[in-house]
Structure formats: C-alpha cells, structure tokens
Tab-separated table of C-alpha atoms and ligand atoms in Angstrom:
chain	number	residue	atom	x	y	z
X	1	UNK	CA	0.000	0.000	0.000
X	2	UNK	CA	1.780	2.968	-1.194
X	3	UNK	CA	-0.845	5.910	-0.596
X	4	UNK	CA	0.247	8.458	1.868
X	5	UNK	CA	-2.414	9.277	4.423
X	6	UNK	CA	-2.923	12.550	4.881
X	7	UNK	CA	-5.033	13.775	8.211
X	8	UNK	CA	-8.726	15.265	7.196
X	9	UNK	CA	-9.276	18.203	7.247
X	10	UNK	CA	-12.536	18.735	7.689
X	11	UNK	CA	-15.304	15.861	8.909
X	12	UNK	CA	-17.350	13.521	6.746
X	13	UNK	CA	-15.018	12.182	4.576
X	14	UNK	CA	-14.278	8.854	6.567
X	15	UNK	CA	-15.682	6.890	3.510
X	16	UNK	CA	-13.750	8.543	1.200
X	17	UNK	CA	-10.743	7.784	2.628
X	18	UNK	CA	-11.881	3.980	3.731
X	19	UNK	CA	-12.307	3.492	0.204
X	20	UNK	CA	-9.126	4.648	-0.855
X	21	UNK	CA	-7.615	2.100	1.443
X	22	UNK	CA	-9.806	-0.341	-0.288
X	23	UNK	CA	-12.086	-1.647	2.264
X	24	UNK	CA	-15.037	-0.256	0.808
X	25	UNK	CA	-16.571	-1.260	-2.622
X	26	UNK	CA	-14.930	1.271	-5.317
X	27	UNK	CA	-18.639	1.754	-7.214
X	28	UNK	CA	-20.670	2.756	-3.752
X	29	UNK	CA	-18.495	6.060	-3.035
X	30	UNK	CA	-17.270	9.071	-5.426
X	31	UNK	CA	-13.687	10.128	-5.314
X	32	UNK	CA	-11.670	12.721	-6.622
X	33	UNK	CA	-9.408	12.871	-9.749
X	34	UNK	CA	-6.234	12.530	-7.421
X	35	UNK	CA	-8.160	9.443	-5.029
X	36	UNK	CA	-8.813	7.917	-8.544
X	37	UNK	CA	-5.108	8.168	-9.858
X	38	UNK	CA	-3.527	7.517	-6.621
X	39	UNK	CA	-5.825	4.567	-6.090
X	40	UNK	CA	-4.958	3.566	-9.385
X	41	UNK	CA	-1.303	3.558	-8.369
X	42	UNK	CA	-1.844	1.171	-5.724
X	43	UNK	CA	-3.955	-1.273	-8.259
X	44	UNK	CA	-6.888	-0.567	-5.959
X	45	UNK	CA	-10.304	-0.773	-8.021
X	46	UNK	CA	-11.486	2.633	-9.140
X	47	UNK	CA	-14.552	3.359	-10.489
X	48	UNK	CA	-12.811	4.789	-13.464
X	49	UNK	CA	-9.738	4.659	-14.815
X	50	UNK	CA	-7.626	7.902	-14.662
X	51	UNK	CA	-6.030	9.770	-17.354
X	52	UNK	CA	-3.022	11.862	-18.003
X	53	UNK	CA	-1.370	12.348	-21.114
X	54	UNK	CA	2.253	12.970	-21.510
X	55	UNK	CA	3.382	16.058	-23.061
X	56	UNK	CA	0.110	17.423	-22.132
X	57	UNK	CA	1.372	20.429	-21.162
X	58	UNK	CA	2.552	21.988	-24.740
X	59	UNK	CA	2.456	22.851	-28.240
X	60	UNK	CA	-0.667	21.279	-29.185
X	61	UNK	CA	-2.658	23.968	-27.227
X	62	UNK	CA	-3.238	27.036	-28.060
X	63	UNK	CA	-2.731	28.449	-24.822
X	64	UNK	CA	0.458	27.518	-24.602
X	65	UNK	CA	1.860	28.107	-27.866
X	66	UNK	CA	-0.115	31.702	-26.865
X	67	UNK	CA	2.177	32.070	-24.096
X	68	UNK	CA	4.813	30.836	-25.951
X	69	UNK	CA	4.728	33.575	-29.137
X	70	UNK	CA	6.872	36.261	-26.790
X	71	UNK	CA	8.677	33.756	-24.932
X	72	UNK	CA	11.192	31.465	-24.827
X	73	UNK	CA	11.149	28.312	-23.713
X	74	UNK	CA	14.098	28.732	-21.245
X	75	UNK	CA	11.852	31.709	-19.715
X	76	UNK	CA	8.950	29.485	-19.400
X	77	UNK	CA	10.508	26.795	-17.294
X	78	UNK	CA	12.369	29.068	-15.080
X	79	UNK	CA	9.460	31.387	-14.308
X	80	UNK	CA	7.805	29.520	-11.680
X	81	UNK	CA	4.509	31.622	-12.579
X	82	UNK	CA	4.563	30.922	-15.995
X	83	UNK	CA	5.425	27.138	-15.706
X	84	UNK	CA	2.392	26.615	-13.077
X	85	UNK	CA	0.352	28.508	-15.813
X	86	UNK	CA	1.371	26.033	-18.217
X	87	UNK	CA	1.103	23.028	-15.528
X	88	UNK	CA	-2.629	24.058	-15.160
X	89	UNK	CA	-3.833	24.305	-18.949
X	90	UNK	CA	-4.276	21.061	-19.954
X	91	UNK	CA	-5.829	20.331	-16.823
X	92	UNK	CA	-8.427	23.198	-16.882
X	93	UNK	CA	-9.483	22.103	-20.623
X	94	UNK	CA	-9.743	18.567	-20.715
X	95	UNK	CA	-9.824	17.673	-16.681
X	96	UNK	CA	-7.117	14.718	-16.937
X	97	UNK	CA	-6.676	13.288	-12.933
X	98	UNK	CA	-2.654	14.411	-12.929
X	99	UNK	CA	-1.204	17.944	-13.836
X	100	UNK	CA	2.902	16.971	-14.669
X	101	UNK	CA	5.042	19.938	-13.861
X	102	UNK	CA	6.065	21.651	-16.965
X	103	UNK	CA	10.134	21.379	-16.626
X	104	UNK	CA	12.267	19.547	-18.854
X	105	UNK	CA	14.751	16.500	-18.397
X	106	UNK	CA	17.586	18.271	-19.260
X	107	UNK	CA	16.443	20.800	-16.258
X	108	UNK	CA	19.140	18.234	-13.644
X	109	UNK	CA	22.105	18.417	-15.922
X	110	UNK	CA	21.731	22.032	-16.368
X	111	UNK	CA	21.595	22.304	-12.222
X	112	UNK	CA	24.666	20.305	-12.192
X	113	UNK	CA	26.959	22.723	-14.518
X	114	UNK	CA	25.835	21.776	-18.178
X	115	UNK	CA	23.263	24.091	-19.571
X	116	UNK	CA	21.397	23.313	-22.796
X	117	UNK	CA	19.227	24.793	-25.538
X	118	UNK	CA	16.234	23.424	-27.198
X	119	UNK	CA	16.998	24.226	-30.840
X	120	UNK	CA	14.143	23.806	-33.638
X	121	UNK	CA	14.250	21.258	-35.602
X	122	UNK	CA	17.296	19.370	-33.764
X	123	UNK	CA	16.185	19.068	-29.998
X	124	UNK	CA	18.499	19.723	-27.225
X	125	UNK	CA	21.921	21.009	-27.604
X	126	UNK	CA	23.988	20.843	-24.778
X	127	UNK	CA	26.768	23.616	-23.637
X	128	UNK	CA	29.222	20.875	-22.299
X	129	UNK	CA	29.820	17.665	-23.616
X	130	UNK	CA	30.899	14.683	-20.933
X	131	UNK	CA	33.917	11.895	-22.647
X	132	UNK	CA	36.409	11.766	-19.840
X	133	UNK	CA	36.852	11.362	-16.169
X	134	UNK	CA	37.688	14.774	-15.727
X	135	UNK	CA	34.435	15.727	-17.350
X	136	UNK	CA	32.615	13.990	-15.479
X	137	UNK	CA	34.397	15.129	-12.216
X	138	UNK	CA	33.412	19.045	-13.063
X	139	UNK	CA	29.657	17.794	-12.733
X	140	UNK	CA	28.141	19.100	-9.427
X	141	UNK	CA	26.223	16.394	-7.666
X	142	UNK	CA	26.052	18.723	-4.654
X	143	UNK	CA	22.207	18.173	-3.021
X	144	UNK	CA	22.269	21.993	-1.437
X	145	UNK	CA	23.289	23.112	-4.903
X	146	UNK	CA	21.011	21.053	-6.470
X	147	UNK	CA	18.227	22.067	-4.821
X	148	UNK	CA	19.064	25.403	-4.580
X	149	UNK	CA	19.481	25.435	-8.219
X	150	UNK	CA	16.022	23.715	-9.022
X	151	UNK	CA	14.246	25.902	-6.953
X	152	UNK	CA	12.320	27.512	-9.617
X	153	UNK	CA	10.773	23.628	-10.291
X	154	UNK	CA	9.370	23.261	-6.727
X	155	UNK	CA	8.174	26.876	-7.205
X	156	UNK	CA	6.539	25.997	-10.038
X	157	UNK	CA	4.560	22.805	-7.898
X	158	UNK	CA	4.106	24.851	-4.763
X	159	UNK	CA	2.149	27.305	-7.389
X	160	UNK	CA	-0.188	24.596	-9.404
X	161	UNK	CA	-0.284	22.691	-6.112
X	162	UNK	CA	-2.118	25.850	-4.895
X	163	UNK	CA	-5.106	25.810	-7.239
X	164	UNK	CA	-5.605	22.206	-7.601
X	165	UNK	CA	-5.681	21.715	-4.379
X	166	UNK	CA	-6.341	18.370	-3.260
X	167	UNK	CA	-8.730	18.017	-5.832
X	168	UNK	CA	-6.349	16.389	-8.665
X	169	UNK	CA	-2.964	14.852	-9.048
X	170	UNK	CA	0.282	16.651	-9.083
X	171	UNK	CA	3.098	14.639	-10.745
X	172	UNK	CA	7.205	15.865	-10.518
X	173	UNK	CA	9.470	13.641	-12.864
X	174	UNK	CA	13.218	13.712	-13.867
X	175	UNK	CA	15.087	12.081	-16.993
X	176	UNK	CA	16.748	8.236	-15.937
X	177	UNK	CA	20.747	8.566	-15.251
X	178	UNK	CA	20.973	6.549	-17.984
X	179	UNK	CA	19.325	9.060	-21.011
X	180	UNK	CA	20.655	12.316	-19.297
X	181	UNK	CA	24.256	10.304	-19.711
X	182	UNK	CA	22.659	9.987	-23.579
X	183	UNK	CA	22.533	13.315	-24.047
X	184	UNK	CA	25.615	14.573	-22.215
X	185	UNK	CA	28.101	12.244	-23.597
X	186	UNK	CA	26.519	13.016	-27.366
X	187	UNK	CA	25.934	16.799	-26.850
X	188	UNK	CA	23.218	16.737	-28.356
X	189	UNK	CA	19.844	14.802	-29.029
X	190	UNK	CA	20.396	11.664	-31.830
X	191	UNK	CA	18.583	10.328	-34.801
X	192	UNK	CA	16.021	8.337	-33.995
X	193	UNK	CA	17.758	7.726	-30.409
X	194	UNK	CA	21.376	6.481	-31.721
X	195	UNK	CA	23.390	7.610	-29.562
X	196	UNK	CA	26.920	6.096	-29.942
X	197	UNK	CA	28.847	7.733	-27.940
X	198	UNK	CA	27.664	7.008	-24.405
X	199	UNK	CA	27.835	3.554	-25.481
X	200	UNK	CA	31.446	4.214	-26.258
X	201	UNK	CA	32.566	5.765	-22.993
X	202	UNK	CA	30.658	2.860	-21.214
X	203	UNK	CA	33.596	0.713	-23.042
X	204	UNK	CA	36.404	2.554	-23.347
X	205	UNK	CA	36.322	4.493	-19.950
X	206	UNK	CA	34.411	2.612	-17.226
X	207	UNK	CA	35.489	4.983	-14.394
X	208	UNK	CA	34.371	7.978	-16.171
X	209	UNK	CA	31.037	6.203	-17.055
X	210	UNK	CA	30.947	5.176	-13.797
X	211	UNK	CA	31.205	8.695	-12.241
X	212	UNK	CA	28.819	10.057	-14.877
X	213	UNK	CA	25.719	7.537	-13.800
X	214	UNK	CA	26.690	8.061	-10.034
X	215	UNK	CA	26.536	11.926	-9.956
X	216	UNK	CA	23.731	12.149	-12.183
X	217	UNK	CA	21.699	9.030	-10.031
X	218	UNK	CA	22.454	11.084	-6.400
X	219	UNK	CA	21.594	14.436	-8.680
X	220	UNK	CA	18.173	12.770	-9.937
X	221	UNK	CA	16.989	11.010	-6.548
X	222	UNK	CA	17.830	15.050	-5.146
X	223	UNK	CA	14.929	16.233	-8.036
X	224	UNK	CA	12.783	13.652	-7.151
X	225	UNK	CA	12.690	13.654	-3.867
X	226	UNK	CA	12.796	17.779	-3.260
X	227	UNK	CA	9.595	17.642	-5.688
X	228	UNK	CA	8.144	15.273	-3.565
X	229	UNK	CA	8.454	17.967	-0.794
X	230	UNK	CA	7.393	20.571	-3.144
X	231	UNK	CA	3.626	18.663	-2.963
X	232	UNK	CA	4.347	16.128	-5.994
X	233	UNK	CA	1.793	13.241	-5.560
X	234	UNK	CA	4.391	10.879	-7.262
X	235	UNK	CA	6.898	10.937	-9.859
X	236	UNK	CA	7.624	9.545	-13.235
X	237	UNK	CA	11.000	8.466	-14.366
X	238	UNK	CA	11.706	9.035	-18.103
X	239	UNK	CA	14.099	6.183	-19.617
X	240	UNK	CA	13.234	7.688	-23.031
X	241	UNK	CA	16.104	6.094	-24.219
X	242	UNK	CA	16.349	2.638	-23.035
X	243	UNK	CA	16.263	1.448	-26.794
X	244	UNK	CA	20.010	2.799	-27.197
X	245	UNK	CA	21.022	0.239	-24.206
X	246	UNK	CA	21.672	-3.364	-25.956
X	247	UNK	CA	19.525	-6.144	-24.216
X	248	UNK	CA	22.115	-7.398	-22.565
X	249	UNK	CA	23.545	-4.479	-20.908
X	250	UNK	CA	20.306	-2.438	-20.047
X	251	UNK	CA	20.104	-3.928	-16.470
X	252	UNK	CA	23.969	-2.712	-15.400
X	253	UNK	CA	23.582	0.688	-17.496
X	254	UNK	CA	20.257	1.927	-16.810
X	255	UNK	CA	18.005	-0.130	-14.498
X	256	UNK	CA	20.463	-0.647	-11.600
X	257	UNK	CA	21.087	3.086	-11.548
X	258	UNK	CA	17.135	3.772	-11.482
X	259	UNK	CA	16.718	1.060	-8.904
X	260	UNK	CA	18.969	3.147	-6.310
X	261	UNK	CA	16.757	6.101	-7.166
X	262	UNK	CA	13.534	4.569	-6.401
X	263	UNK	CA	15.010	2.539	-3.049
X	264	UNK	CA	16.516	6.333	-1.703
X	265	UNK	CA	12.518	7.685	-2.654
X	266	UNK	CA	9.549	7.886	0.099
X	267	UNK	CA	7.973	4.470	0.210
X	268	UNK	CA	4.569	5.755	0.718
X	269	UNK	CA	5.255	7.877	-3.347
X	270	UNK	CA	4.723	5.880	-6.343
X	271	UNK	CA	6.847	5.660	-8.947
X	272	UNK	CA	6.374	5.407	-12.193
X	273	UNK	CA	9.139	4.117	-14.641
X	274	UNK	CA	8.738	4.995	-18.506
X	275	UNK	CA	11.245	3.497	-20.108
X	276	UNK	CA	10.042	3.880	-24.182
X	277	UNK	CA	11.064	0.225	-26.320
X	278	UNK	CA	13.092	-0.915	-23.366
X	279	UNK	CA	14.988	-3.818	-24.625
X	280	UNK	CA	13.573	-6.406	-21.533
X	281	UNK	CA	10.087	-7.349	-20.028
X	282	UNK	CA	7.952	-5.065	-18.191
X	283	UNK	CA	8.757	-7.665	-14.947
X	284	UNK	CA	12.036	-6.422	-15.248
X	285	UNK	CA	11.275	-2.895	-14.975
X	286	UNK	CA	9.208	-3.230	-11.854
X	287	UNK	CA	11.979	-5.214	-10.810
X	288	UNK	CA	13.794	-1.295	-9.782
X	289	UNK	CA	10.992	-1.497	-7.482
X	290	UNK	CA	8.518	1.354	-8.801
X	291	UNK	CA	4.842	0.489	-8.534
X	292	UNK	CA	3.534	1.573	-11.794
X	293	UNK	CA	5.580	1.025	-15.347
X	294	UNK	CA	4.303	2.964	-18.404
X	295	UNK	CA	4.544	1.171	-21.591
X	296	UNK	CA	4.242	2.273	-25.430
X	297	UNK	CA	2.143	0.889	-27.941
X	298	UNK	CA	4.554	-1.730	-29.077
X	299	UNK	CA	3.288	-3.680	-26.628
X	300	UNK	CA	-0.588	-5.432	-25.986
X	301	UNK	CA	-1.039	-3.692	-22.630
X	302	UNK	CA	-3.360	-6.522	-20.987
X	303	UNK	CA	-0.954	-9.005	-22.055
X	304	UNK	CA	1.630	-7.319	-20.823
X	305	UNK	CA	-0.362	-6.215	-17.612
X	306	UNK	CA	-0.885	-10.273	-16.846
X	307	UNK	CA	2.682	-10.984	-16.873
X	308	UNK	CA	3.185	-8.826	-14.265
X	309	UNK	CA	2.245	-9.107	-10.368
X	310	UNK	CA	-0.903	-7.964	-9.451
X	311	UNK	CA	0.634	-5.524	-7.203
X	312	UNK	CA	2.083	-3.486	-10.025
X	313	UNK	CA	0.106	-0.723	-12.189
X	314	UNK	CA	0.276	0.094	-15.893
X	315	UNK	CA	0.621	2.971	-17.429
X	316	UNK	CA	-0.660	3.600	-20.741
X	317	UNK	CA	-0.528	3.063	-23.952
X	318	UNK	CA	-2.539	3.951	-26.857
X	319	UNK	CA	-0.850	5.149	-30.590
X	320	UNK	CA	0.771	8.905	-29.644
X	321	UNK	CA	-0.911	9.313	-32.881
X	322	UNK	CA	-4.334	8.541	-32.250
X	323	UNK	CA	-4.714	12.838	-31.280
X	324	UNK	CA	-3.821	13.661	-34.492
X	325	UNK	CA	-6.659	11.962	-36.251
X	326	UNK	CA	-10.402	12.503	-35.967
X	327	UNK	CA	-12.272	12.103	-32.549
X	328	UNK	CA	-14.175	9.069	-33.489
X	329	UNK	CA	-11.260	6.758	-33.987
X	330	UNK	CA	-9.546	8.464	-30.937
X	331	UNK	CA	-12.870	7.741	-28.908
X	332	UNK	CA	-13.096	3.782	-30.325
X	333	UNK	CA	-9.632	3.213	-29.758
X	334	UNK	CA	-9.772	4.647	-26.317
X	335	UNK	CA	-12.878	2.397	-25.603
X	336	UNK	CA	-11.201	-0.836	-26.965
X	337	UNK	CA	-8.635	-0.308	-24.312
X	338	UNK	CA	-10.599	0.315	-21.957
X	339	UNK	CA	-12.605	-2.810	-22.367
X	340	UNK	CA	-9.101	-4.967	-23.170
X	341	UNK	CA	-8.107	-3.481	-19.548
X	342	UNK	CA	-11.369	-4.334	-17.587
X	343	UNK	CA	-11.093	-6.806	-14.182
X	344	UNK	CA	-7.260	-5.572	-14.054
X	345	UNK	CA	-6.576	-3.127	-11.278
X	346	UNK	CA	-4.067	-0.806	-11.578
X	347	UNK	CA	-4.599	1.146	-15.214
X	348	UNK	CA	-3.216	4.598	-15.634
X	349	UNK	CA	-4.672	5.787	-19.237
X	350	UNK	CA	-2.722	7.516	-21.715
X	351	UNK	CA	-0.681	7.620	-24.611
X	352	UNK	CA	2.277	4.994	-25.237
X	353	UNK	CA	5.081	8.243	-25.750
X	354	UNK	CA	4.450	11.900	-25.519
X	355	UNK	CA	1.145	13.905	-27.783
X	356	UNK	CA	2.230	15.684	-31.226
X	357	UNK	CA	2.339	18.879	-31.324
X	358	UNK	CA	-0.363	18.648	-33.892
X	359	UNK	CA	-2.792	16.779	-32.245
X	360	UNK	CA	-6.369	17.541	-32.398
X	361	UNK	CA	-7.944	19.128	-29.032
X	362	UNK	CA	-11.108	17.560	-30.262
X	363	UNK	CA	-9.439	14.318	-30.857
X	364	UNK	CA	-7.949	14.755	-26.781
X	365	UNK	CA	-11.606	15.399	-25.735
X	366	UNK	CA	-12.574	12.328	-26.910
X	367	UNK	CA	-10.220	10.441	-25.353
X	368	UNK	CA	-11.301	12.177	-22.215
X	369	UNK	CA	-14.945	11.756	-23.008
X	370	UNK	CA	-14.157	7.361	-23.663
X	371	UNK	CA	-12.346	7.338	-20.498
X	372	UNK	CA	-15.573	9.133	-18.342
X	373	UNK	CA	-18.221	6.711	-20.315
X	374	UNK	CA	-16.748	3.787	-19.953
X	375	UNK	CA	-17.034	1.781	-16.146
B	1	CP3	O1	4.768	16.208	-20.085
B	1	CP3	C1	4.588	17.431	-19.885
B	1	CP3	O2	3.659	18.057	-20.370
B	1	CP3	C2	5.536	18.146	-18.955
B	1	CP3	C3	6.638	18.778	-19.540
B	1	CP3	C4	7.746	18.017	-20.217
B	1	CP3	C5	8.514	18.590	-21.257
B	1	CP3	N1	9.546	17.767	-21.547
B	1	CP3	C6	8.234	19.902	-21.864
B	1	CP3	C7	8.825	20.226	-23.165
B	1	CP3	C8	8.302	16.764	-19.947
B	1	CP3	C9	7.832	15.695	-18.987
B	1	CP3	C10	9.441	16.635	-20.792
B	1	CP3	C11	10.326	15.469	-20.741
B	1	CP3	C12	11.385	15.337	-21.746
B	1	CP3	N2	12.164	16.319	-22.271
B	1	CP3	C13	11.802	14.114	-22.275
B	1	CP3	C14	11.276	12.765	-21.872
B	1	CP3	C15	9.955	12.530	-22.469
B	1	CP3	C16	9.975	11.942	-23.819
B	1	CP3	O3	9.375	12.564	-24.702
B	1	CP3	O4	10.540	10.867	-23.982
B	1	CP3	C17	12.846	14.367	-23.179
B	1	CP3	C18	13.572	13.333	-24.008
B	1	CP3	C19	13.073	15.761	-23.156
B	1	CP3	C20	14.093	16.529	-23.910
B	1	CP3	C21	13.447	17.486	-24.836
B	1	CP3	N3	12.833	18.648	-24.445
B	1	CP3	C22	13.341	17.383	-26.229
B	1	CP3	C23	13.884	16.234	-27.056
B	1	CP3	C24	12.660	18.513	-26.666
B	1	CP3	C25	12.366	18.914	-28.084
B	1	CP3	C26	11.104	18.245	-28.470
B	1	CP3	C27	10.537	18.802	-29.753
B	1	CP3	O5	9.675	18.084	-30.281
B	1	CP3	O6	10.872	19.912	-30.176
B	1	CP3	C28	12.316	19.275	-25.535
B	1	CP3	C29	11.564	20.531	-25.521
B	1	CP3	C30	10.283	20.538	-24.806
B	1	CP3	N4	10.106	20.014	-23.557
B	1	CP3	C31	9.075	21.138	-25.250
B	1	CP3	C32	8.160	20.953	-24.215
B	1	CP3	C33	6.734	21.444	-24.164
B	1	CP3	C34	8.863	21.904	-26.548
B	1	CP3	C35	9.358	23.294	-26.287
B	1	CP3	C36	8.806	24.370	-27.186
B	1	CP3	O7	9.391	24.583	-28.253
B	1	CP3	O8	7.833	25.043	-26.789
C-alpha cells in the first residue's frame, strides 16, 4: 500500500478515505481525480480509470503556444509563474486526474553545470559535452546546490499545487541517469535515439562512465525527492532512451542506476518508470521497485499487464498518434482499451510516448470523453 495518508481536514469524509484504502466497494463512493489516480497507483479498483497524457502540457494547445509567441522556452521553465500557468492548462481544458510539472529533463544536468538549448528542428543542444573522467568530475552532484538550483521547479509545484488543491494529481518527474548520460556524452539529441557515444565511454572508460551515472543518479533522486516535498503526488521516471542500451547491458547501465533512485525515494510515493522500447520485459522494470511502469504501444497492454504481479500498475498506452486523427477513432480506440483493460486493477490511461504537437484538441476530448463513459 503505497498511498500516503494525509489527516482530514474537515469531517465527513471517513468513507472517502476507507475506500481509498480499499475496504469499501470502489462503485458505492465518489472520489476525486487525485483518489482515482492515486488509487490507481496502488492497483486498488477505481470506479474509473484515470487519465493523463504525456506532453500534455505543450504545443498542441493554443494556450500555450499563446504564451509561448513572446517567450522562450528557457523563460517558461524558469518562471515559476509561468510554468504553473502552463502546468494548469491542460488540466483546466480537458480535466485529466494528474497535472505533470512543466520542466524539462535536461532541467538536472543544467543544475549540475551543463546548460542546454532546445533548438528547432534538432532538440536539445547541450553547452558541455561529458567523454572523460575529468568531465565527469566538473559535474556538481552537490544536493544543497542542487536544490538550490532547481528551486524555480518546486516553485513551479508549490504554485499549481495551490489551485488544484487536493482536488487532482500533481506529478514531478526527472530524466533516468541513464538518457541524461545519452545526451551529455553526445551533446546533443540523436537520430532516432542512436546515440553512440555514451555507449562508447561505457567501453572505453568505465570509471568515467561510472562517475557520470553516479553523480547524475544522487543528482536525480535530489529532483525527485525535493519535488516530492514541493507537494508532488508521485513521480515519473523518463528512460526515453532505453532502446540505445543493448539487451544485454540495459540492467547494469540503466536499471540498476534507477533502482537506487527509487530505493533512496519515500515508500509511501509511487513511482512510475517509462522506459520507451526498453529492450527487456515489463517484470524487469518493476523489478527497480517502482509500482507503476508505463509502456508504449509496441506492446498489448493486458498481455503485458498479466505478466506482471498484481501488485504493479500500468501505465498507458494507446498510438501517440491517435490525437492527431479525428475524434471518433480516438474515442473507439480509447474504448477498446478500456474494455481490453477491464477486471485488471491498476490502469493509468494515456498515450504509449508523448502527444504531437499537432494533435487535435477535439481528438484529446474524446479520449477524455471514452475514459468518463466507460465503467
Ligand atoms: O509532459 C509534460 O507536459 C511536462 C513537460 C515536459 C517537457 N519535456 C516539456 C517540453 C516533460 C515531462 C518533458 C520530458 C522530456 N524532455 C523528455 C522525456 C519525455 C519523452 O518525450 O521521452 C525528453 C527526451 C526531453 C528533452 C526534450 N525537451 C526534447 C527532445 C525537446 C524537443 C522536443 C521537440 O519536439 O521539439 C524538448 C523541448 C520541450 N520540452 C518542449 C516541451 C513542451 C517543446 C518546447 C517548445 O518549443 O515550446
């Protein structure tokens, strides 16, 4: 049982929160969006399944891109007003049961010395690149500098905390040690995810490698866990890259590292763990000991969702391009899930990798709308 009890506030909502810790049937009571996706995290029965969609907050809404016309994206992330702003839209329009903070991945590597641009049309660019031991020494792994550094993130969830309120879900995530070390070893973002050169240093220069994944694990489990303080319900862990890992090494490059992350978290947190085409079984990746794994749409989620303990939640994972085409495919694929899913506890809707920028709003609405019909 992973939910954190928090004291009432206020009397008469005994039920509610008997519910939550499953005693009750999940159809007699009404809960909240954050109940729902917390239960949902615990593979308790809910009397829907939740929804969040990743990259929800961004350039497929017209607020945002709105906000975005005079601004840069650097400004938007470090503005704690403007990133709650942007935390909040997708959650006012379509009323998914998480907000995710709006930050980036590359937000930890820039608090530990390396900053980075998002460049259009090529992705990140960062200022540093990391291929030696002395590289890899000049990172700052410092947790007081960390923190102090990332400030502007738990800003930013103090802020959207604020107006949702207990009311819905507030998620903090960070990028895996594993694709940070992707990114700083390459300098940049790859082609289709080949990144050669962290594979390289892996090889040639163990100890530097080494360093790398241990200053950017003790950075990361920092993030997580000063979001967590910051009011983050739970966090997801982006292995975006765990297709660049081959099979046989994914579990000493990546997974180990996120497995000290998660075991240095708050037990009473979930987890999640979204580790896109990861080159092992979804047992595996609960195996680092998070409670809920997302998976993409490579993979038949209820199969998948079988092979797994009870215990564990899913996460996902219709086509990131069903938004872009029209609303009644998006709502009939939605519903085909839904019904592939039913009698399995422990089903966190959304997409199998992050929404297009042009996806159709009415397209997301009818994802929404599948997700609220269907019980
Ligand atoms: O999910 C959310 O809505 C919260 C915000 C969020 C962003 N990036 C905002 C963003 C999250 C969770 C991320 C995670 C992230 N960032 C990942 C892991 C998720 C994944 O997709 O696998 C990665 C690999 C990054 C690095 C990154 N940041 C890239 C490759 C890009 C360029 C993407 C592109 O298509 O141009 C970014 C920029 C970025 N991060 C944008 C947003 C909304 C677009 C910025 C803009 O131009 O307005």
């Amino acid at each position: 049982m992973h939910i954190r009890h928090r004291p009432r506030k206020r009397g008469g909502t005994d039920g509610k929160y008997r519910w939550l810790y499953g005693t009750l049937r999940a159809s007699s009571c009404p809960v909240n969006a954050r109940e729902r996706f917390l239960a949902a995290t615990a593979s308790l029965p809910v009397e829907r399944t939740p929804l969040w969609i990743m990259r929800q907050a961004g350039r497929y809404l017209p607020e945002y891109r709105a906000l975005r016309e005079s601004r840069s994206f650097a400004e938007m992330i470090h503005t704690p007003e403007l990133a709650a702003e942007v935390t909040l839209q997708p959650v006012r329009r379509f009323g998914f049961d998480a907000a995710i903070v709006f930050s980036d991945i590359m937000a930890v590597p820039e608090a530990m010395g390396v900053p980075y641009q998002i460049v259009e049309g090529t992705g990140v660019v960062t200022g540093r690149t990391i291929a030696s031991k002395a590289d890899a020494e000049g990172l700052c792994a410092d947790p007081d500098l960390v923190r102090e550094r990332l400030s502007y993130v738990a800003e930013a969830l103090r802020l959207s905390r604020r107006e949702l309120g207990t009311q819905t879900a507030l998620l903090g995530f960070a990028g895996s040690p594993w694709t940070l070390a992707c990114y700083l070893a390459e300098g940049r973002g790859a082609k289709n995810g080949a990144f050669t050169k962290v594979l390289a240093l892996s090889r040639e220069a163990p100890d530097a490698f080494d360093l790398l994944m241990e200053k950017l694990t003790a950075a990361v489990a920092t993030h997580l866990a000063f979001q967590i303080e910051a009011g983050a319900d739970a966090v997801q862990i982006f292995d975006s890259w765990a297709a660049a890992a081959p099979a046989e090494l994914y579990g000493e490059l990546s997974l180990k590292w996120i497995g000290k992350i998660v075991a240095a978290l708050p037990k009473n947190v979930p987890a999640i763990l979204f580790a896109k085409d990861a080159p092992c079984p979804p047992a595996t990746l609960a195996a680092t000991g998070v409670q809920v794994v997302s998976l993409s749409d490579s993979l038949n989620l209820r199969a998948a969702a079988e092979r797994l303990p009870a215990s564990i939640a899913v996460q996902g994972n219709l086509s990131p391009a069903l938004p872009d085409g029209d609303p009644e495919a998006a709502y009939a694929a939605t519903r085909a899930l839904l019904a592939s899913m039913k009698g399995r506890a422990g089903h966190i809707l959304n997409l199998g990798h992050g929404i297009h920028p042009q996806a159709r709003l009415e397209s997301v609405a009818a994802i929404v709308a599948a997700a609220r019909d269907f019980s």
